[in-house]
Tab-separated table of C-alpha atoms in Angstrom:
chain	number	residue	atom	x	y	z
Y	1	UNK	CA	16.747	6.776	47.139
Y	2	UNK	CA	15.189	5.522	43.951
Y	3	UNK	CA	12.122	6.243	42.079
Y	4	UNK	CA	8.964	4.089	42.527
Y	5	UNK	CA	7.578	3.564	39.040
Y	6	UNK	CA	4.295	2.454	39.308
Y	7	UNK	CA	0.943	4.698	40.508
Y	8	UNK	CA	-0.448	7.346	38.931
Y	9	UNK	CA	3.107	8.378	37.003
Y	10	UNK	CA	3.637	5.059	35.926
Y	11	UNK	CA	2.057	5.333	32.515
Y	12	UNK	CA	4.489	8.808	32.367
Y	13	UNK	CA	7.468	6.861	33.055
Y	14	UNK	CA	6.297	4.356	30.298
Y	15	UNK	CA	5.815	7.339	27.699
Y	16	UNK	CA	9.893	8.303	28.656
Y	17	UNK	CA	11.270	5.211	28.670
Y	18	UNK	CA	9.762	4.508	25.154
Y	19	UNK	CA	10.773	8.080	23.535
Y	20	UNK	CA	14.044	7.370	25.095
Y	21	UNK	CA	14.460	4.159	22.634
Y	22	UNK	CA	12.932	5.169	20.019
Y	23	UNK	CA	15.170	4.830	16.921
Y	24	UNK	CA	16.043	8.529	15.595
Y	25	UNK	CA	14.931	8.649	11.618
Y	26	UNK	CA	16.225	12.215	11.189
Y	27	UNK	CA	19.361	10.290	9.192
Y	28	UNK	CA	17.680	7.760	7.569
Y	29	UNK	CA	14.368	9.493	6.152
Y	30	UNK	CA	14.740	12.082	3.153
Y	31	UNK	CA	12.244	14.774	3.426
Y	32	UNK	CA	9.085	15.022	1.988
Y	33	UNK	CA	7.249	18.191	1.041
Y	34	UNK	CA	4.105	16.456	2.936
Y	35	UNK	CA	4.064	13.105	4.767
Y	36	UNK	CA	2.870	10.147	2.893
Y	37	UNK	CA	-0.822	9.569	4.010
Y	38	UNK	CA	-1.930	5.869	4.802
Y	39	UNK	CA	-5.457	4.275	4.915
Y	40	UNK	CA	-5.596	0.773	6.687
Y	41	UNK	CA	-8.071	-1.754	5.775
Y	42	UNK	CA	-8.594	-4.983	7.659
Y	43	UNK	CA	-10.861	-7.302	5.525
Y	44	UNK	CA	-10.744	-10.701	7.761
Y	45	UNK	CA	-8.518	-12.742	9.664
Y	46	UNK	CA	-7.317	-12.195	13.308
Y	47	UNK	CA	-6.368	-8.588	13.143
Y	48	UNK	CA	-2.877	-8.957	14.296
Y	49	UNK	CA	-1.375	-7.549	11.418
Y	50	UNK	CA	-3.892	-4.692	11.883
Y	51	UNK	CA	-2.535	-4.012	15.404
Y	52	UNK	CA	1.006	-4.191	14.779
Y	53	UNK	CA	0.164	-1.585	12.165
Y	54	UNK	CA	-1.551	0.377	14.600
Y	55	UNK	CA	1.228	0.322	17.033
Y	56	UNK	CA	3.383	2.401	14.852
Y	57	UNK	CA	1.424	5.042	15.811
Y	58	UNK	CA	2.160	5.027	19.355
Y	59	UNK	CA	5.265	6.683	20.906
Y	60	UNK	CA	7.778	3.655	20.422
Y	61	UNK	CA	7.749	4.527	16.715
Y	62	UNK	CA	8.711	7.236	14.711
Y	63	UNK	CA	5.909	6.992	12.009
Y	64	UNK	CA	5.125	10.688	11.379
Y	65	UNK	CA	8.741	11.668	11.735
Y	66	UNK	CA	9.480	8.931	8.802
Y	67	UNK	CA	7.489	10.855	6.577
Y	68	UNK	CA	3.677	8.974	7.222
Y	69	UNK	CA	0.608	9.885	8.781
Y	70	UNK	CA	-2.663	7.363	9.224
Y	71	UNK	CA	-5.586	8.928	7.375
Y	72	UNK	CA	-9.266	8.606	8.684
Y	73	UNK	CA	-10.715	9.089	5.037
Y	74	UNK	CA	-9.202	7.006	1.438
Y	75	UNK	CA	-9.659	10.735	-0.110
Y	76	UNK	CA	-6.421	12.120	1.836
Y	77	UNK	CA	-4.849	8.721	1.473
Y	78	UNK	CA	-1.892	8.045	-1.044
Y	79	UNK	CA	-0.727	3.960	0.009
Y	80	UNK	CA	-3.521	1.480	0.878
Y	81	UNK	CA	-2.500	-0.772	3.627
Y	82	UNK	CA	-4.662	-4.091	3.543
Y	83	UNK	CA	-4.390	-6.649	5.946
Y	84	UNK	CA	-6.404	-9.556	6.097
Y	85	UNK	CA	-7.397	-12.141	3.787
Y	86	UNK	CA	-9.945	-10.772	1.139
Y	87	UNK	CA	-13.582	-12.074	2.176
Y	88	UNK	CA	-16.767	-12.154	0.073
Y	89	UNK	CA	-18.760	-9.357	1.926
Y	90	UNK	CA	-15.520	-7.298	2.021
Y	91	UNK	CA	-14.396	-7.250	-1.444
Y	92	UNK	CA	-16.665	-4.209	-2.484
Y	93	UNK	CA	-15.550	-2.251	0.147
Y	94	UNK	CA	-12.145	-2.934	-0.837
Y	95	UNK	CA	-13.189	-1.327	-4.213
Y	96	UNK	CA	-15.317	1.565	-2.612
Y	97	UNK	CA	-12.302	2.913	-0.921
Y	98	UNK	CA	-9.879	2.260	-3.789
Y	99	UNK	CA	-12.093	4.185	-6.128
Y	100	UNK	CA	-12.250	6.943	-3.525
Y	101	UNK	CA	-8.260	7.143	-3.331
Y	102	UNK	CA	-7.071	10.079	-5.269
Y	103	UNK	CA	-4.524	9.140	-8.040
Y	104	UNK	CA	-1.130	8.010	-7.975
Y	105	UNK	CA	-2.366	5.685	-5.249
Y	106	UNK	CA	-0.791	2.451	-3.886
Y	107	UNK	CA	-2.126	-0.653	-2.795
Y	108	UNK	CA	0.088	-2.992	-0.102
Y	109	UNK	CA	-0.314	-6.244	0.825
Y	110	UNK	CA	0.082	-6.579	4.815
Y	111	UNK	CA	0.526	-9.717	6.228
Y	112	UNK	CA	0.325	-13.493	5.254
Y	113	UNK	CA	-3.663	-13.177	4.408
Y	114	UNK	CA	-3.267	-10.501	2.784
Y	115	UNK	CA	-0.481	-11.458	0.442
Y	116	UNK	CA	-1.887	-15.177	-0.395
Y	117	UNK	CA	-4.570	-16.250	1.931
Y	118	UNK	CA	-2.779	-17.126	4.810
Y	119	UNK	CA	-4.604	-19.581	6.873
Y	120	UNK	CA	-7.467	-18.817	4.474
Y	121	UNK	CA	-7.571	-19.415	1.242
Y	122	UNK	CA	-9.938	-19.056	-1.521
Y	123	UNK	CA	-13.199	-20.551	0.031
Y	124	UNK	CA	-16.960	-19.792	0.027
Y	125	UNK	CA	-16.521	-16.987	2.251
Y	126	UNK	CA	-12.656	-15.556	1.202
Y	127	UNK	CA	-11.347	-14.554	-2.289
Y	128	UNK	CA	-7.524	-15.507	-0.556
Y	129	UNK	CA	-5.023	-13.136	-0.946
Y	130	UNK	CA	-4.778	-10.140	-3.406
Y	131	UNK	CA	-1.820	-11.615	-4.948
Y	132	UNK	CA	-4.549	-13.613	-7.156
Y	133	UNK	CA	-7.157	-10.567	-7.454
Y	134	UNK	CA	-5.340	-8.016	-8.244
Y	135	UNK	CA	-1.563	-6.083	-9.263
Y	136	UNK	CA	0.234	-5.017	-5.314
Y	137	UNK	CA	2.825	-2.613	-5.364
Y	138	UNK	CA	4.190	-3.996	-2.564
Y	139	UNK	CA	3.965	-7.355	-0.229
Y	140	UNK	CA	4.688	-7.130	3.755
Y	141	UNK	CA	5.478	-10.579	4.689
Y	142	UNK	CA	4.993	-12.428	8.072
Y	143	UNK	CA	2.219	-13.686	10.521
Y	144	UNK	CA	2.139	-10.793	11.731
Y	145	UNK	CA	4.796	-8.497	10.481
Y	146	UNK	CA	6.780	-6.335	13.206
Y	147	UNK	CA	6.158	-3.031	13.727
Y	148	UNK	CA	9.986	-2.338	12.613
Y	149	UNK	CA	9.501	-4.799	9.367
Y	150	UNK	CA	6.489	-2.569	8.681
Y	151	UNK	CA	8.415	0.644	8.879
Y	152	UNK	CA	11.508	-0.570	7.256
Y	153	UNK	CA	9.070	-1.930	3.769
Y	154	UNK	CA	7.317	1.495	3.964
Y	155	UNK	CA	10.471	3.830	3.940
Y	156	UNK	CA	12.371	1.488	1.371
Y	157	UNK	CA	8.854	1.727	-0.913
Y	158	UNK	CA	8.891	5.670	-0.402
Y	159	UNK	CA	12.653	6.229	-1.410
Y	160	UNK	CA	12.403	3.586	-4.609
């Protein structure tokens, strides 16, 4: 006999299947006194770098057990994720939530727009990417970056 896997338990059977291939990060993550909290920003463009972000919170990836959490407020954040290229009406935003970071903060680049422009550059409506606005700790590249390229940059930015 085998197991029908669709219906109401369908969405269960999804959630074991994923857990089931999710890569263990007990080996390769050090430990942290307190995971490493991470505000995302999406300032314009097509939000795919935004989603693949998002996806690592979902139960395919081990986000929180590699030492991060998504924060809901910049004041418990300590890395700024911004994807998107920079526009006009977004750039003071950008600086709101910067200056409401606590120190020791970190600003990173997500994404093609958000590195150089992308697809957008410099314009009436975009300032392009931050490489020309501002110092980045740290540039994810790709159109959009996977969710295992995004994981992979954060970790090797957290041990070094």
């Amino acid at each position: 006999m085998s197991v029908r896997r669709t219906g109401p338990l369908s969405l269960l059977y999804a959630f074991m299947d994923a857990t089931r291939w999710r890569p263990s990060m007990q080996e390769t993550a050090p430990r942290r006194e307190r995971p490493i909290g991470l505000y995302v920003l999406e300032t314009g463009g097509c939000e795919g770098c935004f989603m693949e972000i998002e996806s690592l919170n979902g139960s395919a990836f081990a986000l929180e057990q590699a030492g991060f959490v998504c924060v809901n407020d910049p004041a418990d954040a300590d890395w700024l994720l911004l994807t998107g290229a920079v526009t006009r009406v977004c750039a003071e935003m950008v600086d709101r939530v910067w200056r409401a970071m606590p120190p020791g903060r970190c600003l990173i680049a997500v994404g093609a727009c958000a590195v150089d422009g992308g697809p957008f550059p410099a314009g009436y409506a975009t300032l392009g990417g931050l490489q020309a606005l501002t110092p980045v700790r740290r540039s994810i590249a790709g159109c959009p970056p996977s969710p295992e390229d995004l994981l992979r940059a954060l970790q090797e930015l957290a041990q070094g």
